[in-house]
Amino acid sequence: MNHSDQRKAKRKSLHYVARIDAIGGDGQLSCIIMDVSETGARVATDSPDQLPDAFILCLTNAGGLRRHCRVIWRSEHEAGVRFVKPPSRRIITEMGVAPEPTF
């Protein structure tokens, strides 16, 4: 099944440099956020096999914007992650992603 078939929230294409921090301070990896939604993201990294099952995705250099993530799938250079707690609409808008209206 195609990953896009499993998505519950519309994603916005993005090419945003971010940092992955292992929970517990076991190291950092650079990544590129390829797309993002209110519930998760697709990240590209040279070492998706080294990603822990859960980690903190830092969206700014200072680490002020961060999301607790859980890996849902992995491929050779990418991983799909679900935000453990979805970001607020304000945070998504700051990243340049307009949230879908809720009815």
PDB file of C-alpha atoms in Angstrom:
ATOM      1  CA  MET A   1       0.000   0.000   0.000  1.00  0.00           C
ATOM      2  CA  ASN A   2       1.250   3.471  -0.848  1.00  0.00           C
ATOM      3  CA  HIS A   3       2.138   5.614   2.192  1.00  0.00           C
ATOM      4  CA  SER A   4      -0.081   8.421   0.871  1.00  0.00           C
ATOM      5  CA  ASP A   5      -3.057   6.043   1.016  1.00  0.00           C
ATOM      6  CA  GLN A   6      -2.609   5.764   4.800  1.00  0.00           C
ATOM      7  CA  ARG A   7      -2.504   9.509   5.506  1.00  0.00           C
ATOM      8  CA  LYS A   8      -5.282  11.031   7.562  1.00  0.00           C
ATOM      9  CA  ALA A   9      -4.142  14.656   7.187  1.00  0.00           C
ATOM     10  CA  LYS A  10      -3.193  16.554   4.045  1.00  0.00           C
ATOM     11  CA  ARG A  11       0.543  17.175   3.750  1.00  0.00           C
ATOM     12  CA  LYS A  12       2.367  20.260   2.552  1.00  0.00           C
ATOM     13  CA  SER A  13       5.554  19.777   0.515  1.00  0.00           C
ATOM     14  CA  LEU A  14       8.507  21.345   2.233  1.00  0.00           C
ATOM     15  CA  HIS A  15      12.298  21.285   2.028  1.00  0.00           C
ATOM     16  CA  TYR A  16      13.240  22.396   5.528  1.00  0.00           C
ATOM     17  CA  VAL A  17      16.514  21.604   7.316  1.00  0.00           C
ATOM     18  CA  ALA A  18      15.938  20.327  10.850  1.00  0.00           C
ATOM     19  CA  ARG A  19      17.672  18.323  13.582  1.00  0.00           C
ATOM     20  CA  ILE A  20      16.763  15.044  15.238  1.00  0.00           C
ATOM     21  CA  ASP A  21      17.618  14.712  18.931  1.00  0.00           C
ATOM     22  CA  ALA A  22      17.523  11.278  20.490  1.00  0.00           C
ATOM     23  CA  ILE A  23      15.461  11.161  23.661  1.00  0.00           C
ATOM     24  CA  GLY A  24      17.848  10.772  26.559  1.00  0.00           C
ATOM     25  CA  GLY A  25      20.674  12.665  24.849  1.00  0.00           C
ATOM     26  CA  ASP A  26      22.109   9.811  22.764  1.00  0.00           C
ATOM     27  CA  GLY A  27      23.085  12.084  19.864  1.00  0.00           C
ATOM     28  CA  GLN A  28      21.837  14.209  17.004  1.00  0.00           C
ATOM     29  CA  LEU A  29      21.232  13.705  13.285  1.00  0.00           C
ATOM     30  CA  SER A  30      20.603  16.268  10.573  1.00  0.00           C
ATOM     31  CA  CYS A  31      17.543  15.801   8.416  1.00  0.00           C
ATOM     32  CA  ILE A  32      15.382  17.519   5.849  1.00  0.00           C
ATOM     33  CA  ILE A  33      11.649  17.683   6.405  1.00  0.00           C
ATOM     34  CA  MET A  34      10.250  16.737   2.996  1.00  0.00           C
ATOM     35  CA  ASP A  35       6.596  17.236   3.846  1.00  0.00           C
ATOM     36  CA  VAL A  36       4.545  17.961   6.923  1.00  0.00           C
ATOM     37  CA  SER A  37       0.963  17.853   8.149  1.00  0.00           C
ATOM     38  CA  GLU A  38      -0.751  18.520  11.450  1.00  0.00           C
ATOM     39  CA  THR A  39      -0.160  14.904  12.474  1.00  0.00           C
ATOM     40  CA  GLY A  40       3.273  14.000  11.107  1.00  0.00           C
ATOM     41  CA  ALA A  41       6.056  14.438   8.594  1.00  0.00           C
ATOM     42  CA  ARG A  42       8.349  12.706   6.118  1.00  0.00           C
ATOM     43  CA  VAL A  43      12.013  13.266   6.895  1.00  0.00           C
ATOM     44  CA  ALA A  44      15.046  12.522   4.746  1.00  0.00           C
ATOM     45  CA  THR A  45      18.359  11.551   6.315  1.00  0.00           C
ATOM     46  CA  ASP A  46      21.444   9.638   5.278  1.00  0.00           C
ATOM     47  CA  SER A  47      20.850   7.168   8.098  1.00  0.00           C
ATOM     48  CA  PRO A  48      17.150   6.399   8.664  1.00  0.00           C
ATOM     49  CA  ASP A  49      18.178   3.040  10.116  1.00  0.00           C
ATOM     50  CA  GLN A  50      19.949   4.954  12.919  1.00  0.00           C
ATOM     51  CA  LEU A  51      16.798   6.847  13.895  1.00  0.00           C
ATOM     52  CA  PRO A  52      15.462   5.744  17.250  1.00  0.00           C
ATOM     53  CA  ASP A  53      11.835   4.639  17.287  1.00  0.00           C
ATOM     54  CA  ALA A  54      10.972   7.855  19.161  1.00  0.00           C
ATOM     55  CA  PHE A  55      12.848  11.167  19.065  1.00  0.00           C
ATOM     56  CA  ILE A  56      12.553  14.947  19.244  1.00  0.00           C
ATOM     57  CA  LEU A  57      12.406  16.793  15.914  1.00  0.00           C
ATOM     58  CA  CYS A  58      13.934  20.267  16.407  1.00  0.00           C
ATOM     59  CA  LEU A  59      12.510  22.728  13.900  1.00  0.00           C
ATOM     60  CA  THR A  60      14.810  25.641  14.759  1.00  0.00           C
ATOM     61  CA  ASN A  61      18.557  25.898  15.401  1.00  0.00           C
ATOM     62  CA  ALA A  62      17.957  26.986  18.973  1.00  0.00           C
ATOM     63  CA  GLY A  63      15.515  24.097  19.477  1.00  0.00           C
ATOM     64  CA  GLY A  64      12.642  26.345  20.531  1.00  0.00           C
ATOM     65  CA  LEU A  65      10.193  24.632  18.182  1.00  0.00           C
ATOM     66  CA  ARG A  66      10.257  20.896  18.674  1.00  0.00           C
ATOM     67  CA  ARG A  67       7.973  17.913  18.210  1.00  0.00           C
ATOM     68  CA  HIS A  68       8.060  14.532  19.917  1.00  0.00           C
ATOM     69  CA  CYS A  69       7.899  11.981  17.058  1.00  0.00           C
ATOM     70  CA  ARG A  70       7.416   8.256  16.617  1.00  0.00           C
ATOM     71  CA  VAL A  71       8.706   6.499  13.477  1.00  0.00           C
ATOM     72  CA  ILE A  72       5.918   4.855  11.481  1.00  0.00           C
ATOM     73  CA  TRP A  73       7.903   3.630   8.459  1.00  0.00           C
ATOM     74  CA  ARG A  74      11.466   3.703   7.069  1.00  0.00           C
ATOM     75  CA  SER A  75      12.970   3.435   3.599  1.00  0.00           C
ATOM     76  CA  GLU A  76      16.542   3.731   2.313  1.00  0.00           C
ATOM     77  CA  HIS A  77      16.807   7.505   2.864  1.00  0.00           C
ATOM     78  CA  GLU A  78      13.528   8.578   4.461  1.00  0.00           C
ATOM     79  CA  ALA A  79      11.265   7.934   7.404  1.00  0.00           C
ATOM     80  CA  GLY A  80       7.648   8.746   8.089  1.00  0.00           C
ATOM     81  CA  VAL A  81       6.958  10.053  11.565  1.00  0.00           C
ATOM     82  CA  ARG A  82       3.823  10.739  13.558  1.00  0.00           C
ATOM     83  CA  PHE A  83       3.766  13.629  16.008  1.00  0.00           C
ATOM     84  CA  VAL A  84       2.969  12.197  19.412  1.00  0.00           C
ATOM     85  CA  LYS A  85       1.076  15.391  20.195  1.00  0.00           C
ATOM     86  CA  PRO A  86       0.062  17.291  17.029  1.00  0.00           C
ATOM     87  CA  PRO A  87       1.427  20.844  16.840  1.00  0.00           C
ATOM     88  CA  SER A  88      -0.840  23.805  17.317  1.00  0.00           C
ATOM     89  CA  ARG A  89      -2.249  25.581  14.285  1.00  0.00           C
ATOM     90  CA  ARG A  90      -0.017  28.579  15.144  1.00  0.00           C
ATOM     91  CA  ILE A  91       3.164  26.484  14.894  1.00  0.00           C
ATOM     92  CA  ILE A  92       2.131  24.966  11.560  1.00  0.00           C
ATOM     93  CA  THR A  93       1.369  28.413  10.155  1.00  0.00           C
ATOM     94  CA  GLU A  94       4.804  29.663  11.302  1.00  0.00           C
ATOM     95  CA  MET A  95       6.369  26.824   9.263  1.00  0.00           C
ATOM     96  CA  GLY A  96       4.491  28.029   6.184  1.00  0.00           C
ATOM     97  CA  VAL A  97       1.856  25.306   6.256  1.00  0.00           C
ATOM     98  CA  ALA A  98      -1.769  26.373   6.253  1.00  0.00           C
ATOM     99  CA  PRO A  99      -3.826  23.977   8.348  1.00  0.00           C
ATOM    100  CA  GLU A 100      -6.837  22.358   6.800  1.00  0.00           C
ATOM    101  CA  PRO A 101     -10.108  23.802   8.061  1.00  0.00           C
ATOM    102  CA  THR A 102     -11.967  21.653  10.548  1.00  0.00           C
ATOM    103  CA  PHE A 103     -15.719  21.415  10.314  1.00  0.00           C
TER     104      PHE A 103
END
